[in-house]
Backbone as ProteinMPNN parsed JSONL, in Angstrom:
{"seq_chain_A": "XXXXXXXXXXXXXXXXXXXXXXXXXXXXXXXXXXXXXXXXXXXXXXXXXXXXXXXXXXXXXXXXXXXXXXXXXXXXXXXXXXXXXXXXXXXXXXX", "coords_chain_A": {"N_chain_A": [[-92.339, 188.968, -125.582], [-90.265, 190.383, -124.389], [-91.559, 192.996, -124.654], [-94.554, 192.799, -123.204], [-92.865, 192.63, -120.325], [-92.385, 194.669, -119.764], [-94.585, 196.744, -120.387], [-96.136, 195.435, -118.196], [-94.147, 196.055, -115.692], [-94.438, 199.125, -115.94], [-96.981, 199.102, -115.624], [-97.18, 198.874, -113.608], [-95.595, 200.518, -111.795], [-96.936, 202.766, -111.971], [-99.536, 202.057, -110.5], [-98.062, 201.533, -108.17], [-97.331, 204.148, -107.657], [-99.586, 205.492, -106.692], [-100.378, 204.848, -103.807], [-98.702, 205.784, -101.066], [-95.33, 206.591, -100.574], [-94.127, 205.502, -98.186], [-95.431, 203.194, -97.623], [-94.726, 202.046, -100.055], [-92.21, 200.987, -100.529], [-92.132, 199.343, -97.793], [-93.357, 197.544, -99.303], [-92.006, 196.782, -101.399], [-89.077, 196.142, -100.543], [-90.105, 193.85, -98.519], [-90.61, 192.171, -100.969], [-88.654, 191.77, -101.662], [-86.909, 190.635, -100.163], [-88.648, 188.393, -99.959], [-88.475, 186.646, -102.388], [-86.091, 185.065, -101.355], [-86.906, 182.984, -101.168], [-86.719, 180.682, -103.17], [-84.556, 179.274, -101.896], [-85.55, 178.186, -100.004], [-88.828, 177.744, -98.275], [-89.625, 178.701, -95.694], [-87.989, 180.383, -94.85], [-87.629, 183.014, -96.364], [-90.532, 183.683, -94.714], [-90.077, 183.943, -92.276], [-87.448, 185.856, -92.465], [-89.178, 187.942, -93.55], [-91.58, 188.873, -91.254], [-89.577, 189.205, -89.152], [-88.006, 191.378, -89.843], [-90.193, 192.97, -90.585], [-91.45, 193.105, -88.219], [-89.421, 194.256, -86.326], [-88.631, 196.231, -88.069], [-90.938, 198.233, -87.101], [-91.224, 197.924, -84.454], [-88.911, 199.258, -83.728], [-89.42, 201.852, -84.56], [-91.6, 202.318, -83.229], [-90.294, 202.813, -80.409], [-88.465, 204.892, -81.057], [-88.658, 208.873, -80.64], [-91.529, 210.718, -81.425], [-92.088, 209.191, -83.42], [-94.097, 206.021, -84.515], [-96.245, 202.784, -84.043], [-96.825, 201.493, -86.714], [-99.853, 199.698, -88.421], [-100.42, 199.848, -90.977], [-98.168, 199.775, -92.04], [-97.041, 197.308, -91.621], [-99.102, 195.717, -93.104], [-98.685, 196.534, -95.381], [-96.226, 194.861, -95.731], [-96.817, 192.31, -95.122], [-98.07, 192.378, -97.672], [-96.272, 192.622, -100.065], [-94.931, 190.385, -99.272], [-96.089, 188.347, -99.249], [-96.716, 188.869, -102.143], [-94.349, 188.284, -103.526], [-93.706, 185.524, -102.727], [-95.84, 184.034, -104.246], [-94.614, 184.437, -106.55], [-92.318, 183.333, -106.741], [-93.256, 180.867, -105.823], [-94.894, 180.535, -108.38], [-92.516, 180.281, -110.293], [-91.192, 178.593, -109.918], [-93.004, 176.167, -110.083], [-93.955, 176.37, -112.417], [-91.131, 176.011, -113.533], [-90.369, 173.471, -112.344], [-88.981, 173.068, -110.126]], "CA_chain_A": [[-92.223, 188.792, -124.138], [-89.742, 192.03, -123.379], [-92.626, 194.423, -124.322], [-95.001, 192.203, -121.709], [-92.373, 192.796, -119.238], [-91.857, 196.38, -119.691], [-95.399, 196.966, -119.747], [-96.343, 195.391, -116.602], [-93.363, 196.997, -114.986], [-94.8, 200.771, -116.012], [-98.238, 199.186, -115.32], [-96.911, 198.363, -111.402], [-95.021, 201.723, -111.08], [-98.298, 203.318, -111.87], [-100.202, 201.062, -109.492], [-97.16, 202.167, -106.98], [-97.405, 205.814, -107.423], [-101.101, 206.39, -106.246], [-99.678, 204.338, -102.973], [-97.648, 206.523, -100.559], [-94.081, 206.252, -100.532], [-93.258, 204.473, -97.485], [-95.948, 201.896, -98.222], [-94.283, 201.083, -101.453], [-91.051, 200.992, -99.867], [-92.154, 198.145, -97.347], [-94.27, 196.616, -100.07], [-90.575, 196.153, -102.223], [-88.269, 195.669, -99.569], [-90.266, 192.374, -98.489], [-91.055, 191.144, -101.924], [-87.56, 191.14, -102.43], [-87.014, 189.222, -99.159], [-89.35, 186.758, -100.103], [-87.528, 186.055, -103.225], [-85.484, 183.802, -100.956], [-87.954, 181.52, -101.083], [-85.649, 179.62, -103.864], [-83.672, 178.199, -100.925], [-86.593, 177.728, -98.843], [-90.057, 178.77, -98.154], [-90.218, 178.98, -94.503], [-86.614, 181.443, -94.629], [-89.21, 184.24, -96.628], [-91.486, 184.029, -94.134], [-89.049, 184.241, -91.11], [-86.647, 187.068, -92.914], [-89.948, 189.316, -93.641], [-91.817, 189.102, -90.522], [-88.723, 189.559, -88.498], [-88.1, 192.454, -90.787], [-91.327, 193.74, -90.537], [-91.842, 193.678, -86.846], [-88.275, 194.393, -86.012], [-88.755, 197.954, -87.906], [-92.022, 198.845, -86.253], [-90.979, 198.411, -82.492], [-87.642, 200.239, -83.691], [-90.676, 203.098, -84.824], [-92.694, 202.59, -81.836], [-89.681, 203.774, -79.644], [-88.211, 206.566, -81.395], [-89.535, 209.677, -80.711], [-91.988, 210.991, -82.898], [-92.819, 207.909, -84.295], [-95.175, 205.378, -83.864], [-96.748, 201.453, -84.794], [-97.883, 201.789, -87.826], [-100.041, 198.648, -89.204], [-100.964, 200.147, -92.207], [-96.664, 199.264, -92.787], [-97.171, 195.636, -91.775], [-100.003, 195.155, -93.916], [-97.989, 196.392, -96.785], [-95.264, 194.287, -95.442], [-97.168, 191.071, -95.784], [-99.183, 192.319, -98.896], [-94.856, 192.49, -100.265], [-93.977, 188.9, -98.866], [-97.581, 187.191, -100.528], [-96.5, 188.763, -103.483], [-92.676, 187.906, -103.703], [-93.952, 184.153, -102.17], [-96.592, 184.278, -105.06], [-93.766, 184.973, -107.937], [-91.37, 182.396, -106.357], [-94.376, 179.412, -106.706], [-94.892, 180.166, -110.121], [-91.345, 179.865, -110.65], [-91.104, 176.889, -109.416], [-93.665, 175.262, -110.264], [-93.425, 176.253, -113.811], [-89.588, 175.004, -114.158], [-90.064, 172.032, -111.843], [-87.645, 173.109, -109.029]], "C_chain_A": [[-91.627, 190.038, -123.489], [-91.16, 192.821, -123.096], [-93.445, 193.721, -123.521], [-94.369, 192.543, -120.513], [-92.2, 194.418, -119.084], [-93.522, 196.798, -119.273], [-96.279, 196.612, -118.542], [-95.206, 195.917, -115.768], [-94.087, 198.445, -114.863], [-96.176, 200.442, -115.628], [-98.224, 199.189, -113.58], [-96.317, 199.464, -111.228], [-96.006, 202.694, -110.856], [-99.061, 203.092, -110.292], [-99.29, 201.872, -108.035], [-97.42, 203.614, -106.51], [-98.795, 206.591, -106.599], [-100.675, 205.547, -104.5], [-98.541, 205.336, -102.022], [-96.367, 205.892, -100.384], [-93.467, 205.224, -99.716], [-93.962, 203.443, -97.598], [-95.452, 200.982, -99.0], [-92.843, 200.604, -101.379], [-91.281, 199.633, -98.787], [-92.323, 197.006, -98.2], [-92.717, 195.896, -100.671], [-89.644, 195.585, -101.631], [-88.946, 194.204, -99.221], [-90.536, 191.666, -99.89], [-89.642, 190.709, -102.493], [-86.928, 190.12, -101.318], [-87.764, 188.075, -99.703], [-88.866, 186.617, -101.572], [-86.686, 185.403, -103.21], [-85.604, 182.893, -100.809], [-87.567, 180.582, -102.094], [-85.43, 178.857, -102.894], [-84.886, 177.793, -100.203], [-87.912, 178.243, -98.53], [-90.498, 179.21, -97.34], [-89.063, 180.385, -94.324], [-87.321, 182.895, -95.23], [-89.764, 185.007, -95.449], [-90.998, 184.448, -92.538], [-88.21, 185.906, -91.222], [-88.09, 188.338, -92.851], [-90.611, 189.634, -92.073], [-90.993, 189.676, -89.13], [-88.102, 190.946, -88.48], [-88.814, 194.012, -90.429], [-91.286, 194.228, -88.76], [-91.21, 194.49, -85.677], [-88.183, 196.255, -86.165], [-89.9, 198.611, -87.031], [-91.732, 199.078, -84.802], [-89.762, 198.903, -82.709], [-88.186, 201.822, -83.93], [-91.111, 203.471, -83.483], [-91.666, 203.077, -80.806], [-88.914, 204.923, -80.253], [-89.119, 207.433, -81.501], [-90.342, 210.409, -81.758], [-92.617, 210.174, -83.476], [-93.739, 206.962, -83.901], [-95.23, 203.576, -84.429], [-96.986, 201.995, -85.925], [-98.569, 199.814, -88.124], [-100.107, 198.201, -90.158], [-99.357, 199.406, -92.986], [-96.548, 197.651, -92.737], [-98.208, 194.971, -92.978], [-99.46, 195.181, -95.443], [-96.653, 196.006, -96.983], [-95.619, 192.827, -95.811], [-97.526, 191.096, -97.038], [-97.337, 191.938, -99.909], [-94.449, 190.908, -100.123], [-95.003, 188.2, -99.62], [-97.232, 187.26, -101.768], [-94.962, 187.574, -104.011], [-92.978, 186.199, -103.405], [-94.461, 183.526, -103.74], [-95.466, 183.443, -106.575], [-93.283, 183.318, -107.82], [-92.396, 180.691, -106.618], [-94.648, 179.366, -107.898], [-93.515, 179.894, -110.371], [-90.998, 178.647, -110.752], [-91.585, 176.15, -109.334], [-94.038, 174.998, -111.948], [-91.842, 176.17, -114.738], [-89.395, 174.064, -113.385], [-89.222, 172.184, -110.805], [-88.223, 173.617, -107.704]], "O_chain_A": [[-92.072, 190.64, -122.512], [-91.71, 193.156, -122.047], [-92.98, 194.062, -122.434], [-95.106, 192.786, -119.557], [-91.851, 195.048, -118.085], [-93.8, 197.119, -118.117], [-97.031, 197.423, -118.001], [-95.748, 196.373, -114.762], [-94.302, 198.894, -113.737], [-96.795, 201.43, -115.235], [-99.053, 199.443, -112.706], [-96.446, 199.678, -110.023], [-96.057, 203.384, -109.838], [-99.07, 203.82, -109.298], [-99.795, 202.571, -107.157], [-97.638, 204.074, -105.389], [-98.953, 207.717, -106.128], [-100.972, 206.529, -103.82], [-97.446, 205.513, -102.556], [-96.308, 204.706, -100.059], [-92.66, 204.366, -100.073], [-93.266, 202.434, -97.712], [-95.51, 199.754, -98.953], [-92.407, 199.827, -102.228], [-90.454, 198.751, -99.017], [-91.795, 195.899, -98.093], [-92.375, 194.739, -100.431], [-89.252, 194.501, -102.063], [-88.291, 193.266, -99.673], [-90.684, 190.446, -99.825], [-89.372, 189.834, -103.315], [-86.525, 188.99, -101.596], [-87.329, 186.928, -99.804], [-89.761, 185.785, -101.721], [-86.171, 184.935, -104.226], [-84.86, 181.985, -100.436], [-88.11, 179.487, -101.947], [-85.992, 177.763, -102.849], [-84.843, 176.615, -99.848], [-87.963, 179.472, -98.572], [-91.465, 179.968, -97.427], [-89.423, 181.344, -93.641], [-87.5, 183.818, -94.436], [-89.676, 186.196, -95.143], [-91.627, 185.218, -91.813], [-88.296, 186.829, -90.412], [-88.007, 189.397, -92.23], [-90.187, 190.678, -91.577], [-91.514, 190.372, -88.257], [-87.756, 191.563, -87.472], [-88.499, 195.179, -90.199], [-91.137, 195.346, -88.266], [-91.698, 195.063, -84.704], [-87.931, 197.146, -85.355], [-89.609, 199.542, -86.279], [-91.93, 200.094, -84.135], [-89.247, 199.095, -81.607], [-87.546, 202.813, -83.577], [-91.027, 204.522, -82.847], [-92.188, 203.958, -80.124], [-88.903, 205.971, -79.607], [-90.166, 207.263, -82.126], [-89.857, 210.677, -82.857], [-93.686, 210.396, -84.044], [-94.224, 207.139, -82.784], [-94.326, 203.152, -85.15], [-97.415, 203.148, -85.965], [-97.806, 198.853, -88.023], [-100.012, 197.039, -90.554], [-99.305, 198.765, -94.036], [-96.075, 196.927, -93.613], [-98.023, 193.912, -93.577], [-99.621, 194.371, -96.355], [-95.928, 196.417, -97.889], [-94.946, 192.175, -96.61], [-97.415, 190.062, -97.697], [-97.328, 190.828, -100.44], [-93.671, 190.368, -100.909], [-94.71, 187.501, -100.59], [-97.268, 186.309, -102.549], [-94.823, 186.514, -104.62], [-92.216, 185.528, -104.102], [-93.754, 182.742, -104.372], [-95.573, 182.408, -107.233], [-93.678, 182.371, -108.501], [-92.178, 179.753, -107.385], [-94.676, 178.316, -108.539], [-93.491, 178.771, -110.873], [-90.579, 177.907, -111.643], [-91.171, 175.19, -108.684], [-94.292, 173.95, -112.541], [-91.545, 176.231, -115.931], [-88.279, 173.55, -113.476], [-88.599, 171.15, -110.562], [-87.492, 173.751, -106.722]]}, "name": "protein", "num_of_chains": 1, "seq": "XXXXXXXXXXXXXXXXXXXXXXXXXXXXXXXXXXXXXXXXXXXXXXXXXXXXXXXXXXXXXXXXXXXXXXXXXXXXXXXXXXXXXXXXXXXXXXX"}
Protein backbone atom coordinates (compact mmCIF):
# COMPACT_ATOMS: atom_id res chain seq x y z
CA UNK A 1 0.00 0.00 0.00
CA UNK A 2 2.97 2.73 0.96
CA UNK A 3 4.62 2.11 -2.47
CA UNK A 4 0.84 2.74 -4.13
CA UNK A 5 0.83 5.86 -2.24
CA UNK A 6 4.15 7.14 -3.06
CA UNK A 7 3.69 6.32 -6.53
CA UNK A 8 0.57 8.09 -7.18
CA UNK A 9 1.91 11.01 -5.24
CA UNK A 10 5.13 11.32 -7.86
CA UNK A 11 2.54 10.26 -10.50
CA UNK A 12 0.28 13.66 -9.44
CA UNK A 13 3.41 15.90 -9.01
CA UNK A 14 4.22 14.96 -12.53
CA UNK A 15 0.66 15.50 -13.71
CA UNK A 16 1.15 19.00 -11.63
CA UNK A 17 4.31 20.09 -13.18
CA UNK A 18 3.19 20.29 -16.94
CA UNK A 19 0.26 22.64 -15.25
CA UNK A 20 1.42 26.22 -14.49
CA UNK A 21 2.16 27.15 -11.12
CA UNK A 22 -0.59 29.26 -10.06
CA UNK A 23 -3.08 26.76 -11.47
CA UNK A 24 -1.69 24.12 -9.24
CA UNK A 25 -1.67 26.37 -6.43
CA UNK A 26 -5.57 27.01 -6.67
CA UNK A 27 -6.06 23.42 -7.71
CA UNK A 28 -4.36 22.43 -3.89
CA UNK A 29 -5.44 25.17 -1.90
CA UNK A 30 -9.24 24.13 -2.62
CA UNK A 31 -8.76 20.43 -2.47
CA UNK A 32 -7.56 20.99 0.80
CA UNK A 33 -10.61 23.15 1.63
CA UNK A 34 -12.81 20.63 0.53
CA UNK A 35 -11.34 18.17 2.84
CA UNK A 36 -13.77 19.75 5.30
CA UNK A 37 -16.26 17.97 3.91
CA UNK A 38 -15.81 15.44 7.07
CA UNK A 39 -17.90 17.93 9.08
CA UNK A 40 -20.12 18.68 6.32
CA UNK A 41 -20.56 18.73 2.66
CA UNK A 42 -22.24 21.91 2.00
CA UNK A 43 -19.16 23.87 4.40
CA UNK A 44 -16.57 22.60 1.20
CA UNK A 45 -18.61 24.00 -1.11
CA UNK A 46 -19.27 27.39 0.68
CA UNK A 47 -15.38 27.72 2.04
CA UNK A 48 -14.08 27.10 -1.76
CA UNK A 49 -16.31 29.16 -3.76
CA UNK A 50 -16.09 31.97 -1.34
CA UNK A 51 -12.40 31.41 -1.58
CA UNK A 52 -12.35 31.24 -5.06
CA UNK A 53 -14.37 34.25 -5.95
CA UNK A 54 -13.22 36.28 -3.05
CA UNK A 55 -9.48 36.02 -4.61
CA UNK A 56 -10.46 36.89 -8.14
CA UNK A 57 -12.40 40.24 -7.47
CA UNK A 58 -9.38 40.93 -4.95
CA UNK A 59 -7.30 40.30 -8.68
CA UNK A 60 -9.75 42.08 -10.70
CA UNK A 61 -9.04 45.33 -8.64
CA UNK A 62 -5.46 45.42 -8.14
CA UNK A 63 -3.60 46.95 -10.61
CA UNK A 64 -2.11 44.92 -13.10
CA UNK A 65 -4.18 42.18 -12.53
CA UNK A 66 -7.13 40.80 -13.79
CA UNK A 67 -10.33 37.89 -13.64
CA UNK A 68 -8.86 35.11 -14.45
CA UNK A 69 -11.35 31.97 -15.08
CA UNK A 70 -8.88 29.76 -16.13
CA UNK A 71 -8.14 30.12 -11.78
CA UNK A 72 -11.77 29.31 -11.00
CA UNK A 73 -11.89 26.46 -13.16
CA UNK A 74 -8.89 25.09 -11.43
CA UNK A 75 -10.54 26.13 -8.30
CA UNK A 76 -13.55 23.93 -8.79
CA UNK A 77 -11.53 21.21 -10.74
CA UNK A 78 -9.52 21.34 -6.67
CA UNK A 79 -12.93 21.28 -4.67
CA UNK A 80 -14.50 18.10 -7.14
CA UNK A 81 -11.44 16.53 -6.39
CA UNK A 82 -10.99 17.07 -2.53
CA UNK A 83 -15.20 16.44 -2.46
CA UNK A 84 -14.38 13.25 -4.59
CA UNK A 85 -11.61 11.88 -1.91
CA UNK A 86 -13.86 12.83 1.07
CA UNK A 87 -16.97 10.41 -0.52
CA UNK A 88 -14.79 7.64 -0.87
CA UNK A 89 -13.81 8.08 2.56
CA UNK A 90 -16.80 7.95 3.76
CA UNK A 91 -18.42 5.80 2.12
CA UNK A 92 -15.78 3.24 2.39
CA UNK A 93 -15.59 3.51 6.43
CA UNK A 94 -19.32 4.10 6.84
CA UNK A 95 -19.16 7.67 8.32
Amino acid sequence: MKNFLIKTWKAFCRFLSFIPKDKALHFVVNFALALSGFISYWLPVGLCIGASVGKEYGDSKASGNKWSWGDIVADMLGMGCGLCVVWGIRSLFGF
